[in-house]
Coordinates of C-alpha atoms in Angstrom, one line a residue:
M247 CA 0.0 0.0 0.0
E248 CA 1.3 3.4 -0.9
D249 CA 1.7 5.5 2.2
A250 CA -0.2 8.7 1.6
L251 CA 1.7 10.5 4.3
Q252 CA 5.0 10.0 2.4
R253 CA 3.6 12.1 -0.4
L254 CA 3.7 15.2 1.8
P255 CA 6.7 17.4 2.0
A256 CA 8.9 16.4 5.0
D257 CA 8.8 19.8 6.5
T258 CA 5.0 20.2 6.4
A259 CA 3.7 21.2 9.8
P260 CA 1.1 19.0 11.4
E261 CA -1.5 21.7 11.3
D262 CA -1.1 21.8 7.5
R263 CA -1.5 18.1 6.9
D264 CA -5.2 17.8 6.8
G265 CA -4.8 16.4 3.3
A266 CA -3.0 13.4 4.8
G267 CA -6.2 12.1 6.3
D268 CA -8.1 12.9 3.1
L269 CA -5.6 11.0 0.9
A270 CA -5.9 7.9 3.1
Q271 CA -9.6 8.1 3.2
V272 CA -10.1 8.7 -0.5
R273 CA -8.9 5.2 -1.1
G274 CA -11.5 3.9 1.3
L275 CA -8.8 3.0 3.8
A276 CA -9.9 4.5 7.1
A277 CA -9.1 1.2 8.7
W278 CA -5.6 1.5 7.3
V279 CA -4.8 4.9 8.9
P280 CA -3.2 3.2 11.9
A281 CA -0.7 1.6 9.5
A282 CA 0.4 5.1 8.5
I283 CA 1.6 5.6 12.0
A284 CA 3.7 2.5 11.9
D285 CA 5.0 3.3 8.4
R286 CA 6.2 6.7 9.6
A287 CA 7.5 5.3 13.0
P288 CA 7.6 8.7 14.8
S289 CA 10.1 9.1 17.6
V290 CA 8.4 9.7 21.0
T291 CA 9.9 10.2 24.4
V292 CA 7.8 9.4 27.5
V293 CA 8.8 11.2 30.6
G294 CA 6.9 10.2 33.7
D295 CA 6.0 8.0 36.6
A296 CA 6.7 4.4 35.6
M297 CA 4.8 1.7 37.6
L298 CA 4.4 -2.1 37.7
D299 CA 0.9 -3.5 37.5
G300 CA 0.2 -6.9 38.9
W301 CA -2.9 -9.1 38.4
W302 CA -2.9 -12.0 40.8
S303 CA -5.9 -14.4 40.4
G304 CA -7.0 -17.4 42.3
T305 CA -10.0 -19.1 44.0
I306 CA -11.8 -18.6 47.3
E307 CA -12.9 -21.7 49.2
R308 CA -12.6 -20.5 52.8
F309 CA -12.3 -17.6 55.2
C310 CA -9.3 -16.9 57.3
R311 CA -9.4 -17.6 61.1
E312 CA -8.0 -14.3 62.1
A313 CA -10.8 -12.2 60.6
P314 CA -14.0 -12.5 58.5
A315 CA -12.0 -12.2 55.3
P316 CA -11.8 -14.5 52.3
V317 CA -8.6 -16.4 51.6
V318 CA -7.5 -16.1 48.0
D319 CA -5.4 -19.1 46.9
V320 CA -3.3 -17.4 44.2
T321 CA -3.0 -19.7 41.1
H322 CA -1.8 -17.2 38.5
R323 CA 0.3 -14.0 38.4
E324 CA 0.5 -11.6 35.5
Y325 CA 2.5 -8.4 35.3
A326 CA 2.3 -5.4 33.0
A327 CA 3.7 -1.9 32.6
G328 CA 1.7 0.7 34.4
G329 CA 1.4 4.5 34.4
A330 CA 3.9 6.2 32.1
A331 CA 5.4 2.8 31.3
N332 CA 2.0 1.6 30.0
T333 CA 1.9 4.7 27.8
A334 CA 5.3 3.9 26.4
V335 CA 4.4 0.2 25.7
N336 CA 1.2 1.3 23.9
L337 CA 3.2 3.8 21.8
A338 CA 5.6 1.0 20.8
A339 CA 2.7 -1.3 19.9
L340 CA 1.5 1.3 17.5
G341 CA 4.9 1.4 15.7
A342 CA 6.5 4.4 17.4
R343 CA 10.1 4.5 18.3
V344 CA 9.9 5.1 22.1
R345 CA 12.3 6.2 24.8
M346 CA 11.2 5.9 28.4
C347 CA 12.6 8.5 30.8
G348 CA 11.6 7.9 34.5
L349 CA 12.7 6.8 37.9
I350 CA 12.4 3.3 39.3
G351 CA 14.0 1.3 42.1
D352 CA 16.8 -1.2 41.8
D353 CA 14.4 -3.9 43.3
D354 CA 12.6 -6.9 42.0
A355 CA 9.7 -4.8 40.7
G356 CA 12.0 -2.4 39.0
R357 CA 13.9 -5.2 37.2
R358 CA 10.7 -6.8 36.2
L359 CA 9.3 -3.5 34.8
R360 CA 12.5 -2.8 32.9
G361 CA 12.3 -6.3 31.4
I362 CA 8.7 -5.7 30.2
L363 CA 9.7 -2.4 28.6
D364 CA 12.7 -4.0 26.9
D365 CA 10.6 -6.9 25.6
A366 CA 8.1 -4.3 24.2
G367 CA 10.9 -2.6 22.2
V368 CA 11.1 0.5 24.4
D369 CA 14.5 2.1 24.8
T370 CA 15.2 2.2 28.5
T371 CA 18.6 4.0 28.3
D372 CA 17.1 6.9 30.2
L373 CA 15.1 4.9 32.7
V374 CA 17.0 5.8 35.9
Q375 CA 17.2 2.8 38.3
D376 CA 18.2 3.9 41.9
A377 CA 18.7 1.6 44.9
R378 CA 17.4 4.3 47.2
V379 CA 14.0 4.3 45.4
S380 CA 11.1 1.8 45.7
T381 CA 9.4 1.0 42.4
T382 CA 5.7 2.0 42.5
T383 CA 3.5 -1.1 42.2
K384 CA -0.2 -1.7 42.0
Y385 CA -1.3 -5.3 42.6
R386 CA -4.9 -6.4 42.1
I387 CA -6.0 -9.6 43.9
L388 CA -8.8 -11.3 41.9
A389 CA -11.1 -14.3 42.6
G390 CA -12.9 -15.2 39.5
D391 CA -13.7 -12.0 37.7
Q392 CA -13.9 -9.9 40.8
V393 CA -11.2 -7.7 42.2
M394 CA -11.1 -8.4 45.9
L395 CA -8.3 -6.0 46.9
R396 CA -5.7 -3.6 45.4
L397 CA -2.3 -3.3 47.0
D398 CA -0.5 0.0 46.2
D399 CA 3.2 0.2 47.2
T400 CA 4.4 3.8 46.7
H401 CA 7.5 5.6 48.0
D402 CA 7.3 8.1 50.9
G403 CA 9.6 10.6 49.2
L404 CA 12.4 10.6 46.6
P405 CA 16.0 11.4 47.3
A406 CA 17.1 14.7 45.8
A407 CA 20.1 13.0 44.1
A408 CA 17.7 10.6 42.3
I409 CA 15.6 13.4 41.0
A410 CA 18.7 15.3 39.9
A411 CA 19.9 12.2 38.0
L412 CA 16.5 12.0 36.3
A413 CA 16.6 15.7 35.4
A414 CA 20.1 15.3 33.9
R415 CA 18.7 12.7 31.5
I416 CA 16.1 15.0 30.0
P417 CA 18.2 16.9 27.4
A418 CA 19.4 13.7 25.7
A419 CA 16.1 11.9 26.1
V420 CA 14.0 14.5 24.3
T421 CA 16.5 15.7 21.6
G422 CA 15.3 14.8 18.2
A423 CA 11.9 13.5 19.3
D424 CA 8.9 14.0 17.2
A425 CA 6.8 14.1 20.3
V426 CA 7.3 14.3 24.1
V427 CA 4.7 12.9 26.5
V428 CA 4.7 13.9 30.1
C429 CA 2.8 11.5 32.4
D430 CA 2.7 13.0 35.8
Y431 CA 0.8 10.9 38.4
G432 CA 1.8 13.2 41.3
S433 CA 4.6 11.1 42.7
G434 CA 6.9 14.2 43.0
A435 CA 9.5 12.8 40.6
L436 CA 8.6 15.3 37.9
D437 CA 8.5 18.4 40.2
G438 CA 11.2 21.0 40.4
E439 CA 14.3 20.1 38.5
V440 CA 12.7 17.7 36.0
R441 CA 9.9 20.2 35.1
A442 CA 12.4 23.0 34.7
A443 CA 14.6 20.8 32.4
L444 CA 11.6 20.0 30.3
A445 CA 10.6 23.6 30.1
R446 CA 14.1 24.6 28.9
R447 CA 14.0 21.9 26.2
A448 CA 10.6 23.1 25.1
T449 CA 12.1 26.5 24.5
L450 CA 15.2 25.1 22.7
D451 CA 13.4 22.5 20.6
P452 CA 9.9 23.8 19.7
G453 CA 9.3 21.4 16.8
A454 CA 8.2 18.4 18.9
V455 CA 4.6 17.8 19.7
V456 CA 4.3 18.2 23.5
V457 CA 1.5 16.3 25.3
V458 CA 0.8 16.5 29.0
D459 CA -1.2 13.9 30.9
A460 CA -1.1 15.0 34.5
H461 CA -3.2 15.1 37.6
D462 CA -2.6 18.8 37.7
T463 CA -2.3 20.1 34.2
A464 CA -2.1 23.7 35.3
A465 CA 1.2 22.9 37.0
W466 CA 2.8 22.3 33.6
S467 CA 1.7 25.7 32.0
A468 CA 5.3 26.8 31.7
L469 CA 5.8 24.0 29.2
R470 CA 3.3 25.6 26.8
P471 CA 2.1 22.1 25.7
D472 CA 0.4 21.4 22.4
I473 CA -2.2 19.1 24.1
V474 CA -3.2 18.5 27.7
T475 CA -5.5 15.6 28.5
P476 CA -7.2 16.1 31.9
N477 CA -10.1 13.8 32.9
A478 CA -13.3 15.3 34.1
Q479 CA -12.2 15.5 37.7
E480 CA -8.9 17.0 36.8
A481 CA -10.5 19.6 34.6
A482 CA -12.9 20.5 37.3
Q483 CA -10.0 20.9 39.7
V484 CA -8.3 23.4 37.4
L485 CA -11.6 25.3 37.0
G486 CA -12.5 25.2 40.6
L487 CA -16.0 23.7 39.9
R488 CA -17.9 20.4 40.5
L489 CA -18.9 18.3 37.6
D490 CA -22.0 16.1 38.1
A491 CA -21.8 12.9 36.1
R492 CA -25.6 13.1 35.6
T493 CA -25.3 16.3 33.7
D494 CA -23.8 17.2 30.3
R495 CA -20.1 17.4 31.4
A496 CA -18.9 18.1 27.9
A497 CA -21.0 21.2 27.7
A498 CA -19.9 22.3 31.2
V499 CA -16.2 22.2 30.3
A500 CA -16.8 23.6 26.8
A501 CA -18.4 26.7 28.4
R502 CA -15.2 27.3 30.3
R503 CA -12.9 26.7 27.3
T504 CA -11.1 30.1 27.7
D505 CA -10.4 29.4 31.4
L506 CA -9.0 25.9 30.7
L507 CA -6.8 27.1 27.9
A508 CA -5.5 30.0 30.0
A509 CA -4.9 27.9 33.1
T510 CA -3.0 25.2 31.2
N511 CA -1.3 27.5 28.7
A512 CA -2.0 24.7 26.1
A513 CA -2.9 25.1 22.5
T514 CA -5.6 22.4 22.8
V515 CA -7.3 20.8 25.8
V516 CA -8.8 17.3 25.4
V517 CA -11.0 16.4 28.4
T518 CA -11.7 12.7 28.8
L519 CA -15.1 11.8 30.1
D520 CA -14.8 8.0 30.6
R521 CA -18.1 6.5 29.3
D522 CA -19.1 9.8 27.6
G523 CA -16.0 9.9 25.4
T524 CA -14.0 13.1 25.0
V525 CA -14.3 16.7 24.1
L526 CA -11.6 18.7 22.3
L527 CA -11.4 22.4 23.0
G528 CA -9.1 24.4 20.8
P529 CA -8.5 28.1 20.1
D530 CA -11.0 30.1 18.1
G531 CA -13.9 28.0 19.3
E532 CA -12.7 24.7 17.7
E533 CA -14.5 21.8 19.3
H534 CA -14.7 18.1 18.5
R535 CA -16.5 15.2 20.3
T536 CA -15.8 11.6 20.4
Y537 CA -18.2 9.0 21.9
A538 CA -17.1 5.9 23.7
R539 CA -18.4 2.5 23.0
P540 CA -18.5 1.4 26.7
A541 CA -18.2 -2.2 27.7
T542 CA -20.1 -4.1 30.3
E543 CA -18.1 -4.0 33.5
K544 CA -14.7 -5.7 33.0
Q545 CA -11.6 -5.4 35.1
A546 CA -9.9 -3.2 32.6
S547 CA -7.1 -0.7 33.6
G548 CA -5.0 1.8 31.6
A549 CA -7.4 2.8 28.9
G550 CA -6.4 6.4 29.5
D551 CA -2.8 5.5 28.9
T552 CA -3.7 3.9 25.6
F553 CA -5.8 7.0 24.7
V554 CA -2.9 9.3 25.3
A555 CA -0.4 7.0 23.5
S556 CA -2.6 6.8 20.4
L557 CA -3.4 10.5 20.3
T558 CA 0.3 11.3 20.5
A559 CA 1.4 8.7 18.0
A560 CA -1.1 10.0 15.4
R561 CA -0.1 13.6 15.9
A562 CA 3.6 12.8 15.8
A563 CA 3.0 11.0 12.5
G564 CA 1.3 14.1 11.1
L565 CA -2.3 13.1 11.1
P566 CA -4.9 15.8 11.6
L567 CA -5.9 16.6 15.2
T568 CA -9.6 15.4 14.9
T569 CA -8.5 12.2 13.1
S570 CA -6.0 11.6 15.8
L571 CA -8.7 12.0 18.5
D572 CA -11.0 9.6 16.8
L573 CA -8.2 7.0 16.5
A574 CA -7.4 7.5 20.2
Q575 CA -11.0 6.9 21.1
A576 CA -11.1 3.7 19.0
A577 CA -7.9 2.5 20.7
A578 CA -9.3 3.1 24.1
D579 CA -12.5 1.3 23.1
V580 CA -10.3 -1.7 22.2
V581 CA -8.6 -2.0 25.6
V582 CA -11.6 -1.2 27.8
H583 CA -13.2 -4.4 26.5
R584 CA -10.3 -6.5 27.9
P585 CA -9.5 -7.5 31.4
G586 CA -6.3 -6.3 33.1
T587 CA -3.8 -3.9 31.8
S588 CA -3.5 -4.3 28.1
V589 CA -2.1 -2.5 25.0
C590 CA -3.7 -1.7 21.6
T591 CA -1.5 -2.7 18.7
T592 CA -1.6 -1.5 15.1
A593 CA -3.3 -4.8 14.2
D594 CA -5.8 -4.4 17.1
L595 CA -6.8 -0.9 16.0
T596 CA -7.0 -1.9 12.3
G597 CA -9.2 -4.9 13.1
H598 CA -11.4 -2.8 15.3
L599 CA -12.0 -0.2 12.6
Q600 CA -12.4 -2.8 9.9
Q601 CA -15.3 -4.4 11.7
F602 CA -17.4 -1.5 10.7
A603 CA -17.0 -2.2 7.0
D604 CA -20.3 -4.1 6.7
T605 CA -22.3 -2.2 9.3
A606 CA -25.0 -0.6 7.1
L607 CA -28.4 -1.7 8.5
A608 CA -31.4 -2.8 6.4
T609 CA -34.4 -0.6 7.1
D610 CA -36.3 -3.2 9.1
E611 CA -33.3 -3.8 11.4
L612 CA -32.7 0.0 11.8
L613 CA -36.4 0.5 12.7
R614 CA -36.1 -2.2 15.4
K615 CA -33.1 -0.6 17.0
V616 CA -34.4 2.9 16.9
E617 CA -37.7 1.7 18.4
A618 CA -35.8 0.3 21.4
D619 CA -33.8 3.5 21.7
R620 CA -36.9 5.6 21.6
A621 CA -38.6 3.4 24.2
A622 CA -35.5 4.2 26.4
G623 CA -36.3 7.9 26.1
K624 CA -33.6 8.7 23.6
R625 CA -34.0 11.4 21.0
I626 CA -33.3 10.3 17.4
V627 CA -31.4 12.5 14.9
L628 CA -31.4 11.6 11.2
T629 CA -29.1 13.0 8.6
N630 CA -28.1 12.0 5.1
G631 CA -25.6 12.5 2.3
C632 CA -23.1 10.9 -0.1
F633 CA -20.0 11.2 2.2
D634 CA -17.9 10.0 -0.6
V635 CA -14.5 11.4 0.5
L636 CA -14.6 12.1 4.2
H637 CA -13.0 15.4 5.2
R638 CA -13.0 17.8 8.2
G639 CA -16.2 19.5 7.1
H640 CA -18.0 16.2 7.3
T641 CA -16.7 15.3 10.7
R642 CA -17.5 18.7 12.1
Y643 CA -21.0 18.5 10.7
L644 CA -21.6 15.0 12.1
N645 CA -20.4 16.0 15.5
Q646 CA -22.8 18.9 15.5
A647 CA -25.6 16.6 14.4
K648 CA -24.9 14.1 17.2
Q649 CA -25.2 16.9 19.8
L650 CA -28.8 17.6 18.7
G651 CA -30.0 14.3 20.4
D652 CA -28.9 11.0 21.7
V653 CA -28.8 8.6 18.7
L654 CA -27.4 9.7 15.3
V655 CA -28.6 7.8 12.2
V656 CA -26.7 8.5 9.0
A657 CA -28.4 7.5 5.7
L658 CA -26.1 7.2 2.7
N659 CA -27.0 7.6 -0.9
D660 CA -26.4 4.3 -2.7
D661 CA -23.9 4.4 -5.6
D662 CA -26.6 5.0 -8.3
G663 CA -27.9 7.8 -6.2
V664 CA -24.5 9.4 -6.0
R665 CA -24.1 9.2 -9.7
R666 CA -27.4 10.9 -10.3
L667 CA -26.4 13.7 -8.0
K668 CA -22.7 14.1 -8.7
G669 CA -22.1 12.7 -12.2
P670 CA -20.7 9.5 -13.9
D671 CA -17.3 9.7 -12.3
R672 CA -18.7 9.5 -8.7
P673 CA -18.7 7.9 -6.2
I674 CA -15.0 7.5 -5.8
N675 CA -15.6 5.2 -2.9
P676 CA -18.3 2.5 -3.2
I677 CA -21.0 2.2 -0.7
A678 CA -19.3 -0.6 1.4
D679 CA -16.3 1.6 2.0
R680 CA -18.4 4.8 2.6
A681 CA -20.5 2.9 5.1
G682 CA -17.5 1.5 6.9
I683 CA -15.8 4.9 7.2
I684 CA -18.9 6.6 8.5
A685 CA -19.8 3.8 10.9
S686 CA -16.3 3.9 12.4
L687 CA -16.8 7.5 13.7
S688 CA -17.6 7.5 17.3
C689 CA -20.4 10.1 16.9
V690 CA -22.4 7.8 14.6
D691 CA -24.7 5.2 16.0
Y692 CA -26.3 3.6 12.9
V693 CA -25.7 3.7 9.2
T694 CA -28.2 2.8 6.5
V695 CA -28.4 3.1 2.7
F696 CA -31.3 4.5 0.7
A697 CA -31.9 4.4 -3.1
T698 CA -34.6 7.0 -3.5
D699 CA -34.0 10.6 -4.6
T700 CA -35.3 12.0 -1.4
L701 CA -35.3 10.8 2.2
V702 CA -39.0 11.2 2.6
P703 CA -39.9 7.4 2.6
L704 CA -37.3 6.7 5.4
I705 CA -38.5 9.8 7.4
D706 CA -42.1 8.5 7.2
Q707 CA -40.9 5.2 8.7
L708 CA -38.3 6.4 11.2
K709 CA -40.1 9.5 12.4
P710 CA -36.9 11.3 13.7
D711 CA -37.1 13.9 16.4
V712 CA -34.6 16.0 14.5
Y713 CA -33.6 16.0 10.8
A714 CA -30.2 17.6 10.4
K715 CA -28.9 19.0 7.1
G716 CA -25.7 20.7 6.3
G717 CA -25.1 23.3 3.6
D718 CA -26.5 26.6 2.4
Y719 CA -30.1 25.5 2.8
T720 CA -33.1 26.8 4.6
A721 CA -35.7 24.4 6.0
Q722 CA -38.2 25.8 3.5
M723 CA -35.9 24.6 0.6
L724 CA -35.9 21.0 1.7
E725 CA -38.4 18.5 0.2
E726 CA -38.1 16.5 3.5
T727 CA -39.3 19.3 5.8
P728 CA -43.1 18.6 5.5
A729 CA -42.5 14.9 6.2
V730 CA -40.4 15.7 9.3
E731 CA -42.9 18.2 10.7
A732 CA -45.8 15.8 10.0
C733 CA -44.2 13.3 12.4
G734 CA -43.6 15.9 15.1
G735 CA -39.9 16.4 14.4
R736 CA -38.0 19.5 13.5
V737 CA -35.4 20.4 10.9
S738 CA -32.0 21.8 11.9
I739 CA -29.7 23.4 9.4
L740 CA -26.1 23.0 10.5
D741 CA -22.9 25.0 9.7
Y742 CA -21.8 25.1 6.1
V743 CA -18.0 24.9 5.6
P744 CA -17.5 26.1 2.0
E745 CA -13.7 25.6 2.0
R746 CA -14.1 22.0 3.0
S747 CA -15.7 20.0 0.2
T748 CA -15.2 16.6 -1.5
A749 CA -14.7 18.4 -4.9
E750 CA -11.8 20.4 -3.4
V751 CA -10.3 17.3 -1.9
V752 CA -10.5 15.4 -5.2
R753 CA -9.0 18.4 -7.0
R754 CA -6.1 18.5 -4.6
I755 CA -5.4 14.8 -4.8
R756 CA -5.4 14.8 -8.6
A757 CA -3.0 17.7 -8.6
T758 CA -0.6 15.9 -6.3
P759 CA 2.1 14.0 -8.3
P760 CA 2.9 10.5 -7.2
A761 CA 6.0 10.0 -5.0
G762 CA 9.2 9.9 -7.0
G763 CA 7.7 10.6 -10.3
A764 CA 5.9 13.1 -12.6
P765 CA 2.1 13.4 -12.5

């Protein structure tokens, strides 16, 4: 497969690379975008609190004599990289060239953790191992599928000499990196000297993408990061407010966009909202949502590390920010369905996205699903279009449509319908590819295909609460408006982005000469 990213000039800034996503998607290869990261193999340095996770499982057949507590007879022990080390392992699994810079003990746990990192292909040259330090461990004790207890072993303070040794490693560790990820879990190892060393390197080497994943993102404002990734609680702490999980937390943090950006001094804030996905808040009102595909309760850990790793790898490889965010959400969805601390590989992510290739629902099946959603009190939003070559205008529009209700249904024109609308040389992507790409977006719940010239027949059956349409229309111009209003729904006209169009993307692709040759 020709790597579309390699057709871009090497010195193109990430912000100017929106065409990279378009070039991949025009071939109907949304599921192959993760391979672009591995092909580019960006260099990423992870600086942070490395931990060892343990999962000890066994059986319970009796209670102990000393107290009314169950006795777990441990039959199996598994270990995994945790914290910043888990971020590093996930980056390596996606094809990045990774250096781990952190502080661990010269103890059994530290040696085991270094071995896990080495086996994953992470460069541990800058992983400082000090006999005066205890490696942070988090051991879960399980009986069956139930976590009975978690044992955390953390240090009570770090020697100044050990922190100084870590700070001394920073210049060499981050030099030449395409991205630097700071994973600060509040151990104290990254305070003072280490933070100052990173801030100096950010000034000297501004070309790297800097991502901060910290309990206190505001504490890293001097770094002027490109992206910070607080969770809901951490964002609330920065803002000095309380976020109620029963309310629209995305709207609450979006309303304080300016305050979050100012407090963190970041170019972009991505607030992770666990089961509610994420919200991206950028300058000039930029906003993008992702929507999680939550699992039934499993004993999963580290999905946030996977999210940060995937987001960083994609940005370091030059993928657009919104594409990177959607990929990161997909990667988190992969690991949250697995027990224990796990990683998402390129193959895992590709397979996850490819499963959406045949997800267009027949009308009868769609109606059954929507009926169940409506019975649960959910508002149904319907929109339609060709969506031939997915671009940023499309994703912005679909995110806006999702926010009009609870369930977003996207109806795609079949191939004959696209030809009638766009001409004999369209569609570029056949319906199977178009459906797979749209279904893989986290904001989309259901995809269906229609063959009629208008959507009126489907509207009559589906009876949406909201019919969303993008473009320079008014509700009065749409043939579907009377049908929507007759079933008690309303029409919503969303933003029109004239500089983002399929025709413009196709024109740009056709004007781009192939790598190493003439057009």
